[in-house]
């Protein structure tokens, strides 16, 4: 299943997608990106960015009917606390259980997004290194595929420290 935009990838095709910020500097470009997510079936966006981060323009007003966003911010290049990660993963799982198609994103779709996806995979039974290898494989053909995801050593260590069921 093809991802809606180049810098995104399916974690579970048709259910869970991850990648870069869905907005853009020009409103017309942002509208096009949002429409691609809608066409891909996305109904719930989990935003890991901080409000006003790096001059990112909000996209919430561009969401179409049936789409919503939830901000669960993580500081750029960092990882959340364990309770914060549990809350993020619980939200993703609740959305999936409700039949939503979820898009998890940060700014570039590399560090924070990779950390959340890695922990989500471990929660659901993958070994940490297996989770990181899957992310690398899914990202291989994206424009930022050369970047390691999660991005920092601390983020990768956080995934390695996560356990199934947490």
PDB file of C-alpha atoms in Angstrom:
ATOM      1  CA  UNK A   1       0.000   0.000   0.000  1.00  0.00           C
ATOM      2  CA  UNK A   2       1.504   3.324  -1.083  1.00  0.00           C
ATOM      3  CA  UNK A   3       1.980   6.023   1.554  1.00  0.00           C
ATOM      4  CA  UNK A   4       0.096   9.308   0.972  1.00  0.00           C
ATOM      5  CA  UNK A   5       3.215  11.514   0.871  1.00  0.00           C
ATOM      6  CA  UNK A   6       6.870  10.672   0.138  1.00  0.00           C
ATOM      7  CA  UNK A   7       8.094  11.214   3.718  1.00  0.00           C
ATOM      8  CA  UNK A   8       5.644   8.784   5.313  1.00  0.00           C
ATOM      9  CA  UNK A   9       5.370   5.014   5.695  1.00  0.00           C
ATOM     10  CA  UNK A  10       2.791   2.448   6.727  1.00  0.00           C
ATOM     11  CA  UNK A  11       3.498   0.685  10.016  1.00  0.00           C
ATOM     12  CA  UNK A  12       0.332  -1.376   9.565  1.00  0.00           C
ATOM     13  CA  UNK A  13      -1.099  -0.847   6.077  1.00  0.00           C
ATOM     14  CA  UNK A  14      -4.504   0.779   6.174  1.00  0.00           C
ATOM     15  CA  UNK A  15      -4.342   1.318   9.943  1.00  0.00           C
ATOM     16  CA  UNK A  16      -1.186   3.055  11.207  1.00  0.00           C
ATOM     17  CA  UNK A  17       0.956   5.498   9.257  1.00  0.00           C
ATOM     18  CA  UNK A  18       3.953   7.562  10.385  1.00  0.00           C
ATOM     19  CA  UNK A  19       6.035  10.390   8.973  1.00  0.00           C
ATOM     20  CA  UNK A  20       6.686  14.096   8.652  1.00  0.00           C
ATOM     21  CA  UNK A  21       4.583  17.111   9.551  1.00  0.00           C
ATOM     22  CA  UNK A  22       1.455  17.205   7.365  1.00  0.00           C
ATOM     23  CA  UNK A  23       1.491  20.979   6.931  1.00  0.00           C
ATOM     24  CA  UNK A  24       3.584  23.116   4.574  1.00  0.00           C
ATOM     25  CA  UNK A  25       4.766  26.755   4.332  1.00  0.00           C
ATOM     26  CA  UNK A  26       2.305  27.499   1.516  1.00  0.00           C
ATOM     27  CA  UNK A  27      -1.366  26.917   2.310  1.00  0.00           C
ATOM     28  CA  UNK A  28      -2.038  25.380  -1.114  1.00  0.00           C
ATOM     29  CA  UNK A  29       0.719  22.810  -0.531  1.00  0.00           C
ATOM     30  CA  UNK A  30      -0.600  22.077   2.957  1.00  0.00           C
ATOM     31  CA  UNK A  31      -4.111  21.557   1.562  1.00  0.00           C
ATOM     32  CA  UNK A  32      -2.726  19.117  -1.006  1.00  0.00           C
ATOM     33  CA  UNK A  33      -0.900  17.145   1.689  1.00  0.00           C
ATOM     34  CA  UNK A  34      -3.976  17.014   3.933  1.00  0.00           C
ATOM     35  CA  UNK A  35      -6.073  15.838   0.969  1.00  0.00           C
ATOM     36  CA  UNK A  36      -3.562  13.061   0.291  1.00  0.00           C
ATOM     37  CA  UNK A  37      -3.903  11.894   3.879  1.00  0.00           C
ATOM     38  CA  UNK A  38      -7.684  11.993   3.568  1.00  0.00           C
ATOM     39  CA  UNK A  39      -7.486  10.034   0.304  1.00  0.00           C
ATOM     40  CA  UNK A  40      -5.287   7.521   2.150  1.00  0.00           C
ATOM     41  CA  UNK A  41      -8.040   7.059   4.724  1.00  0.00           C
ATOM     42  CA  UNK A  42      -6.382   8.905   7.627  1.00  0.00           C
ATOM     43  CA  UNK A  43      -8.932  10.042  10.206  1.00  0.00           C
ATOM     44  CA  UNK A  44      -6.789  10.661  13.301  1.00  0.00           C
ATOM     45  CA  UNK A  45      -3.499  12.549  13.424  1.00  0.00           C
ATOM     46  CA  UNK A  46      -1.261  12.256  16.496  1.00  0.00           C
ATOM     47  CA  UNK A  47       0.940  15.367  16.535  1.00  0.00           C
ATOM     48  CA  UNK A  48       4.186  15.024  18.508  1.00  0.00           C
ATOM     49  CA  UNK A  49       5.343  18.615  17.853  1.00  0.00           C
ATOM     50  CA  UNK A  50       5.230  21.437  20.366  1.00  0.00           C
ATOM     51  CA  UNK A  51       2.875  24.341  19.646  1.00  0.00           C
ATOM     52  CA  UNK A  52       4.692  26.961  17.553  1.00  0.00           C
ATOM     53  CA  UNK A  53       7.728  24.741  17.037  1.00  0.00           C
ATOM     54  CA  UNK A  54      10.304  25.868  14.469  1.00  0.00           C
ATOM     55  CA  UNK A  55       7.799  28.164  12.797  1.00  0.00           C
ATOM     56  CA  UNK A  56       5.595  25.263  11.693  1.00  0.00           C
ATOM     57  CA  UNK A  57       2.291  26.530  10.367  1.00  0.00           C
ATOM     58  CA  UNK A  58      -0.778  24.934  11.950  1.00  0.00           C
ATOM     59  CA  UNK A  59      -2.721  22.551   9.733  1.00  0.00           C
ATOM     60  CA  UNK A  60      -5.708  21.875  11.988  1.00  0.00           C
ATOM     61  CA  UNK A  61      -7.981  24.317  10.128  1.00  0.00           C
ATOM     62  CA  UNK A  62      -7.255  22.453   6.883  1.00  0.00           C
ATOM     63  CA  UNK A  63      -8.480  19.089   8.144  1.00  0.00           C
ATOM     64  CA  UNK A  64     -11.519  17.811   6.351  1.00  0.00           C
ATOM     65  CA  UNK A  65     -14.697  16.529   7.933  1.00  0.00           C
ATOM     66  CA  UNK A  66     -14.065  13.258   9.719  1.00  0.00           C
ATOM     67  CA  UNK A  67     -10.423  14.090  10.477  1.00  0.00           C
ATOM     68  CA  UNK A  68      -9.091  15.215  13.845  1.00  0.00           C
ATOM     69  CA  UNK A  69      -5.764  15.831  15.532  1.00  0.00           C
ATOM     70  CA  UNK A  70      -4.438  15.319  19.033  1.00  0.00           C
ATOM     71  CA  UNK A  71      -1.221  16.994  20.183  1.00  0.00           C
ATOM     72  CA  UNK A  72       0.918  14.872  22.509  1.00  0.00           C
ATOM     73  CA  UNK A  73       4.087  16.962  22.370  1.00  0.00           C
ATOM     74  CA  UNK A  74       7.625  15.702  22.778  1.00  0.00           C
ATOM     75  CA  UNK A  75      10.535  18.176  22.726  1.00  0.00           C
ATOM     76  CA  UNK A  76      12.543  17.945  19.475  1.00  0.00           C
ATOM     77  CA  UNK A  77      15.473  15.495  19.575  1.00  0.00           C
ATOM     78  CA  UNK A  78      14.284  14.084  22.910  1.00  0.00           C
ATOM     79  CA  UNK A  79      12.047  11.285  24.124  1.00  0.00           C
ATOM     80  CA  UNK A  80       9.109  11.480  26.517  1.00  0.00           C
ATOM     81  CA  UNK A  81       9.045  10.147  30.056  1.00  0.00           C
ATOM     82  CA  UNK A  82       7.804   6.568  30.437  1.00  0.00           C
ATOM     83  CA  UNK A  83       4.330   7.695  31.635  1.00  0.00           C
ATOM     84  CA  UNK A  84       4.111  10.121  28.699  1.00  0.00           C
ATOM     85  CA  UNK A  85       4.999   7.353  26.243  1.00  0.00           C
ATOM     86  CA  UNK A  86       2.387   5.068  27.797  1.00  0.00           C
ATOM     87  CA  UNK A  87      -0.195   7.848  27.296  1.00  0.00           C
ATOM     88  CA  UNK A  88       0.845   8.298  23.643  1.00  0.00           C
ATOM     89  CA  UNK A  89       0.726   4.563  22.931  1.00  0.00           C
ATOM     90  CA  UNK A  90      -2.593   4.223  24.748  1.00  0.00           C
ATOM     91  CA  UNK A  91      -4.012   6.995  22.554  1.00  0.00           C
ATOM     92  CA  UNK A  92      -2.767   5.355  19.352  1.00  0.00           C
ATOM     93  CA  UNK A  93      -4.171   1.985  20.426  1.00  0.00           C
ATOM     94  CA  UNK A  94      -7.525   3.505  21.443  1.00  0.00           C
ATOM     95  CA  UNK A  95      -7.833   5.233  18.068  1.00  0.00           C
ATOM     96  CA  UNK A  96      -6.967   2.011  16.233  1.00  0.00           C
ATOM     97  CA  UNK A  97      -9.447   0.031  18.365  1.00  0.00           C
ATOM     98  CA  UNK A  98     -12.134   2.572  17.442  1.00  0.00           C
ATOM     99  CA  UNK A  99     -11.487   1.893  13.747  1.00  0.00           C
ATOM    100  CA  UNK A 100      -9.568   5.092  13.060  1.00  0.00           C
ATOM    101  CA  UNK A 101      -6.687   5.234  10.596  1.00  0.00           C
ATOM    102  CA  UNK A 102      -3.908   6.932  12.547  1.00  0.00           C
ATOM    103  CA  UNK A 103      -1.033   9.127  11.333  1.00  0.00           C
ATOM    104  CA  UNK A 104       1.728   9.706  13.907  1.00  0.00           C
ATOM    105  CA  UNK A 105       4.028  12.600  13.063  1.00  0.00           C
ATOM    106  CA  UNK A 106       6.565  15.072  14.365  1.00  0.00           C
ATOM    107  CA  UNK A 107       8.406  17.680  12.281  1.00  0.00           C
ATOM    108  CA  UNK A 108      10.664  15.556  10.099  1.00  0.00           C
ATOM    109  CA  UNK A 109       9.146  12.179  10.917  1.00  0.00           C
ATOM    110  CA  UNK A 110      12.482  10.807  12.075  1.00  0.00           C
ATOM    111  CA  UNK A 111      13.325  11.218  15.769  1.00  0.00           C
ATOM    112  CA  UNK A 112      10.193  11.518  17.864  1.00  0.00           C
ATOM    113  CA  UNK A 113       8.055   9.641  15.356  1.00  0.00           C
ATOM    114  CA  UNK A 114      10.572   6.802  15.151  1.00  0.00           C
ATOM    115  CA  UNK A 115      10.715   6.643  18.938  1.00  0.00           C
ATOM    116  CA  UNK A 116       6.937   6.322  19.229  1.00  0.00           C
ATOM    117  CA  UNK A 117       6.700   3.797  16.387  1.00  0.00           C
ATOM    118  CA  UNK A 118       9.554   1.768  17.870  1.00  0.00           C
ATOM    119  CA  UNK A 119       7.929   1.663  21.304  1.00  0.00           C
ATOM    120  CA  UNK A 120       4.549   0.833  19.740  1.00  0.00           C
ATOM    121  CA  UNK A 121       6.091  -2.114  17.902  1.00  0.00           C
ATOM    122  CA  UNK A 122       7.805  -3.339  21.075  1.00  0.00           C
ATOM    123  CA  UNK A 123       4.553  -2.951  23.024  1.00  0.00           C
ATOM    124  CA  UNK A 124       2.954  -5.271  20.491  1.00  0.00           C
ATOM    125  CA  UNK A 125       5.605  -7.971  20.614  1.00  0.00           C
ATOM    126  CA  UNK A 126       8.617  -7.000  18.509  1.00  0.00           C
ATOM    127  CA  UNK A 127      12.080  -7.116  20.040  1.00  0.00           C
ATOM    128  CA  UNK A 128      13.571  -3.597  20.218  1.00  0.00           C
ATOM    129  CA  UNK A 129      16.226  -4.229  17.559  1.00  0.00           C
ATOM    130  CA  UNK A 130      13.629  -5.860  15.297  1.00  0.00           C
ATOM    131  CA  UNK A 131      11.445  -2.759  15.675  1.00  0.00           C
ATOM    132  CA  UNK A 132      14.326  -0.462  14.705  1.00  0.00           C
ATOM    133  CA  UNK A 133      15.170  -2.652  11.710  1.00  0.00           C
ATOM    134  CA  UNK A 134      11.547  -2.524  10.536  1.00  0.00           C
ATOM    135  CA  UNK A 135      11.522   1.274  10.770  1.00  0.00           C
ATOM    136  CA  UNK A 136      14.766   1.479   8.775  1.00  0.00           C
ATOM    137  CA  UNK A 137      13.286  -0.782   6.105  1.00  0.00           C
ATOM    138  CA  UNK A 138      10.037   1.175   5.834  1.00  0.00           C
ATOM    139  CA  UNK A 139      11.916   4.472   5.621  1.00  0.00           C
ATOM    140  CA  UNK A 140      14.559   3.272   3.155  1.00  0.00           C
ATOM    141  CA  UNK A 141      12.853   4.745   0.081  1.00  0.00           C
ATOM    142  CA  UNK A 142      11.689   8.004   1.676  1.00  0.00           C
ATOM    143  CA  UNK A 143      13.499  11.298   0.929  1.00  0.00           C
ATOM    144  CA  UNK A 144      15.018  11.202   4.451  1.00  0.00           C
ATOM    145  CA  UNK A 145      15.632   7.455   4.347  1.00  0.00           C
ATOM    146  CA  UNK A 146      19.363   7.917   4.853  1.00  0.00           C
ATOM    147  CA  UNK A 147      18.726   9.322   8.347  1.00  0.00           C
ATOM    148  CA  UNK A 148      18.686   6.953  11.282  1.00  0.00           C
ATOM    149  CA  UNK A 149      15.285   6.682  13.002  1.00  0.00           C
ATOM    150  CA  UNK A 150      14.940   7.211  15.884  1.00  0.00           C
ATOM    151  CA  UNK A 151      17.443   9.989  15.402  1.00  0.00           C
ATOM    152  CA  UNK A 152      19.434  10.292  18.633  1.00  0.00           C
ATOM    153  CA  UNK A 153      21.238   7.744  20.730  1.00  0.00           C
ATOM    154  CA  UNK A 154      18.990   8.591  23.676  1.00  0.00           C
ATOM    155  CA  UNK A 155      15.862   7.982  21.576  1.00  0.00           C
ATOM    156  CA  UNK A 156      17.206   4.643  20.353  1.00  0.00           C
ATOM    157  CA  UNK A 157      18.165   3.646  23.904  1.00  0.00           C
ATOM    158  CA  UNK A 158      14.632   4.528  25.016  1.00  0.00           C
ATOM    159  CA  UNK A 159      13.216   2.078  22.451  1.00  0.00           C
ATOM    160  CA  UNK A 160      15.748  -0.557  23.553  1.00  0.00           C
ATOM    161  CA  UNK A 161      14.550  -0.087  27.129  1.00  0.00           C
ATOM    162  CA  UNK A 162      10.869  -0.478  26.263  1.00  0.00           C
ATOM    163  CA  UNK A 163       9.113  -3.765  27.004  1.00  0.00           C
ATOM    164  CA  UNK A 164       6.223  -5.666  25.452  1.00  0.00           C
ATOM    165  CA  UNK A 165       2.876  -4.826  26.980  1.00  0.00           C
ATOM    166  CA  UNK A 166       4.023  -1.524  28.485  1.00  0.00           C
TER     167      UNK A 166
END
